[in-house]
Amino acid sequence: MPGKRKSNTDKAPDCQKAAEEKLFGHKFLRLAIKLSIIITVLLAGYLIFLDIKIIYKFEGKKWSLPAHVYARTLELYSNAPYTKEQLATELKLLGYQQQKNLDKPGSYHITGSTISVHKRGFDFSDGPEPARQLKITFTREGVGRITAEDKQAADLIRFEPLLIGGIYPKQAEDRILLQLQDVPEIFINSLVSVEDKVFYRHYGVSPRAIARALLSNIKAGKTVQGGSTLTQQLVKNLYLSSDRKLSRKINEALMSLLLELHYDKPEILETYLNEIYLGQAGERAIHGFGLASYFYFERPLNELKPSQIALLIGMVKGPSTYNPRRNPDKATSRRNLVIDIMLEDKIITAKQAKQARQAPLGITKYPATGPSRYPAFMELVRSQLKQDYQQEDLESEGLKIFTTLDPLAQDAAEGALEKRLSRIEKERKLKKKSLQGAVIVTSSDAGEVLALVGGREARYSSFNRALNANRQVGSLLKPAIFATALSQPEKYSMLTLLDDSPLQVRSQNGQVWEPQNYDNEFHGWIPLYYALAKSYNVASARLGLELGLENVLDTLSSLGISKKLPSYPSVLLGAAELAPIEVMAMYQTLAANGFQTPIRAIRDVLDTDNNVLNRYPIRLQQVIDPSVAYLTTASMIEVMRNGTGKSFYSTFPESMIVAGKTGTSNDLRDSWFAGFSNDRLGIVWVGNDDNESTGLTGSNGALRVWTDMMKQTGIQSLSLAPPDNIEFAWIEQSSGRLAADYCEGAVQFPFIRGSLPHDKADCIRDRRSIGYRIRTNVKSIWERLVGE
C-alpha cells in the first residue's frame, strides 16, 4: 500500500520550525560576530594600551637615578707629599687587587719603594681618562718618579674617586648603569646560558621552556622551575608586580611579545642588566649587575673572576635565598651549579671551572646599612646641595657630585676618636662607650672638609654631633679676645703685660661674677701671649672687658661665628654653646691668615652626560688684618710649645710647628681642641651626651684625639710668611724691653710696625749697638722656636 502523503497542513509546522531555527542561527551568528568584533576591539584596545605603556617607559625615563656622591680625586705628581703606604691604602679602598699580573685595570703590585698599578679609567668633567699601567716610585719626601707603559714620565695622574654614597628616591632604588658594550662577553654568555638558552631565537615567549617547566613542576608536585624568558623577567620587573595570578602571567606574555616587536635583543638585554633586583642594604634596593658588582665585591663588573660572575648570576633566581652574606652555603651551592652550566656550554675551561669551584665567595664586609659609608659627611653634603637643587632633582636625575672628602683622613679621624676614647675609658675606669665625640678636619687654606665624624659609630646614621651638638666651648673663644687687642698696635702687642689678679664684675641685677683660673691661683702681671698660652681666665676676662665686650663679639662675628652670642662677661670664657662646625668657621679664618673661607664639602656637580652643572670654587674675604692673624697665630704656637697644648710634643718632634687652643667647659663637661698645621685644621670635641662631667680637660681629652689623628695622616709643619708690616725685635723676656741677640735670655718676637717697645734693656753696651735688630727679610718667626 502506497505511503500516506503529508498534507499541506502537516508540512506547515515543519517549515515554521525550520524557519525559526534558521532565524535563530542568523541571530546567533550576528551575535557571535558582534561579540567577536567587540572582543577583538577590546583586545586590540588592550594591546594598544599595553603597547603604549611599554613604549612610554622603555623609550622615556626608565628609572629615577639617584645622585651618586664621590670623594675627592687623588692626584699624584712628582714630589707630591704622599707615601707608598697611603697609596696602597687608597687602592685597597678603591677595590684594587694586589697581584703580580697587571693585565686588567684595578690591580697593583708593590716592589720595594715602587708601586706598579693598572689604573682604571674614569670620566672626569674635563674628559675621560683612560685606563693605563703606571710605575710610581717613592722617596722619603713622597712621590718620586711616575712612568707610563712607554717609559715616558707622567707629569700628573688621577685615580678614579671613591664612591661614598648616594641620594635616593623614596623607593630607594639604586643602580649604576651599564652599557652592553662594557659588559664582558663571558658574563653575557653565562647569563643567557643559565637564564634563557634560546634568548636569541624566541620572540619574547618560549613555548618549549614553558612546556619543560610545566612538566618538571607536575613531576615534582610543586613549582620547581620557571619558564620565563629574560624578556618576561624584564617585563615583570619593569612593568608588573611579582604576584602569581593568571592575569599577571597573561599580561607578562603579551607585553613580552610586544616588547620584542619593538626593540632588538641587545637593547632588551642591556635594560635587563640594569633592572634586575639583586639585594638589599637597609632601605636601599640594589638593582642591576653594575651596582651589585660593587655591592658584593667593591669592583666593576669587568674585573670579576669567573667564580664571582657565577655568584651574581646565580643570585638572579633568589637574591634573598642566595644572599652570600646571610646564606653562604646556599650561595656556594648555587654558584657551583652555575659554574657547571658555564663549563657544559664551553664558556669556561675545565681548569677555570675547578679554580672557580675552589675559590671562596670573596665578598666584602657587609656595607653600611645607610645610603653612605660616611653618613655624617653626607649630611653636610645634603645641606649644602639644598641651597642650589630641588630634592626631586637630587633623587632622580643621576647627578654626579664630587666632594672634598679625603678617605684616608676620614678613616684616621674615625679610628683616632674610637681608639683614644676607649683608652681613656679604660684608664679612668669609665663605662665602655660612655664617652662621645666629634671631629672635623679641613684644609687650612681652602676650607675644604676632608673628614667629618659625628660620633663613635661613624658608619651608621645617628645624631651628628659635628653639625648639631651645641656645647659650651670654654676657652676656644679666647683667641678672639687677643685678636681684638692685637688689632690696636698702639696699645697692645704680644708682650703687653696683663693683670691676672682677682677680678669681680657686678651685673645690673647685683650678681657678682668672679672668674677663676683652672689652677685656682693668680699670677700677677704676665705678657699677653703667655696669658693665652696658659689659658689664664682672669687675665683674659679682664682684657676682654677692657677692650669692650661688644668689640670682642664683633671680632667673633668677623672670624665666622654667625650665631648671635649673649652679651654678658662670662661669654669671654666660653659660656656660649656652639656646634663643632661653627667653631671650625672661626679657626678656619685664623688658619687662612685672616681670610674668611666658607667651609665647603662640594667641588663640582655634573649631569649624567658629564656636563658641569655647578662648580663650587674657593671664596676668600679678608676679615682680619693679616698682621693681627699672624700675631694671634704666633701666640697659639706658644700654646702648643709652652702652654696647655705642650703634650703634643710627647708624640711629635720639636721641629713640627703647629698652632692650637684647648677648651674646657665648667665642671669638665666638655673637652675641646682646635689646632692647625700648614695643611690641615682639626676640631675635636669630647663629652657625654647627657652633659655629665667627663673629668677631662681639653688637654687630656680632645687634644690626645687630635694628636693621634694627625700622627696617622701626617701633617706639614706650619710656615707662615710674615706680612709686610711685621718686624722682628730681640726682647728681654724678664722685662719686655728691647734687647739684642747677644743679650742673655733674649728672644725674638714679631711686632706690627711702629709698636716696638721704647725702653731698652741694660744689656745693650752702647748706642752704636742700636739695641735691637729690626728684620724685614726674615723667612719665618718660627726660627726662634726650633733653634735655627
JSON list of C-alpha atoms in Angstrom, two decimals, residues 25 66 104 135 138 148 150 160 212 218 234 269 274 375 410 469 544 575 577 651 672 707 740 742 756:
[
{"chain": "A", "resi": 25, "resn": "GLY", "atom": "CA", "xyz": [21.05, 30.68, 13.57]},
{"chain": "A", "resi": 66, "resn": "PRO", "atom": "CA", "xyz": [69.86, 58.73, 42.41]},
{"chain": "A", "resi": 104, "resn": "LYS", "atom": "CA", "xyz": [93.43, 44.09, 33.94]},
{"chain": "A", "resi": 135, "resn": "LYS", "atom": "CA", "xyz": [105.00, 52.75, 37.88]},
{"chain": "A", "resi": 138, "resn": "PHE", "atom": "CA", "xyz": [108.51, 56.86, 46.22]},
{"chain": "A", "resi": 148, "resn": "ALA", "atom": "CA", "xyz": [103.87, 55.10, 31.98]},
{"chain": "A", "resi": 150, "resn": "ASP", "atom": "CA", "xyz": [106.06, 53.64, 27.20]},
{"chain": "A", "resi": 160, "resn": "GLU", "atom": "CA", "xyz": [89.05, 57.45, 39.98]},
{"chain": "A", "resi": 212, "resn": "ARG", "atom": "CA", "xyz": [59.56, 21.95, 30.02]},
{"chain": "A", "resi": 218, "resn": "ILE", "atom": "CA", "xyz": [53.95, 18.29, 37.55]},
{"chain": "A", "resi": 234, "resn": "LEU", "atom": "CA", "xyz": [62.35, 42.13, 32.41]},
{"chain": "A", "resi": 269, "resn": "LEU", "atom": "CA", "xyz": [69.42, 42.65, 27.30]},
{"chain": "A", "resi": 274, "resn": "ASN", "atom": "CA", "xyz": [70.37, 47.37, 34.68]},
{"chain": "A", "resi": 375, "resn": "PRO", "atom": "CA", "xyz": [76.70, 59.34, 56.84]},
{"chain": "A", "resi": 410, "resn": "GLN", "atom": "CA", "xyz": [88.27, 60.23, 57.31]},
{"chain": "A", "resi": 469, "resn": "ALA", "atom": "CA", "xyz": [75.72, 69.16, 69.15]},
{"chain": "A", "resi": 544, "resn": "GLY", "atom": "CA", "xyz": [88.09, 91.43, 77.18]},
{"chain": "A", "resi": 575, "resn": "ALA", "atom": "CA", "xyz": [79.92, 80.38, 78.35]},
{"chain": "A", "resi": 577, "resn": "GLU", "atom": "CA", "xyz": [77.04, 76.93, 73.13]},
{"chain": "A", "resi": 651, "resn": "THR", "atom": "CA", "xyz": [104.36, 62.42, 70.16]},
{"chain": "A", "resi": 672, "resn": "TRP", "atom": "CA", "xyz": [87.76, 70.70, 73.12]},
{"chain": "A", "resi": 707, "resn": "THR", "atom": "CA", "xyz": [97.39, 64.29, 68.09]},
{"chain": "A", "resi": 740, "resn": "ALA", "atom": "CA", "xyz": [119.98, 92.44, 71.23]},
{"chain": "A", "resi": 742, "resn": "TYR", "atom": "CA", "xyz": [123.81, 88.89, 72.44]},
{"chain": "A", "resi": 756, "resn": "LEU", "atom": "CA", "xyz": [108.07, 98.20, 69.28]}
]
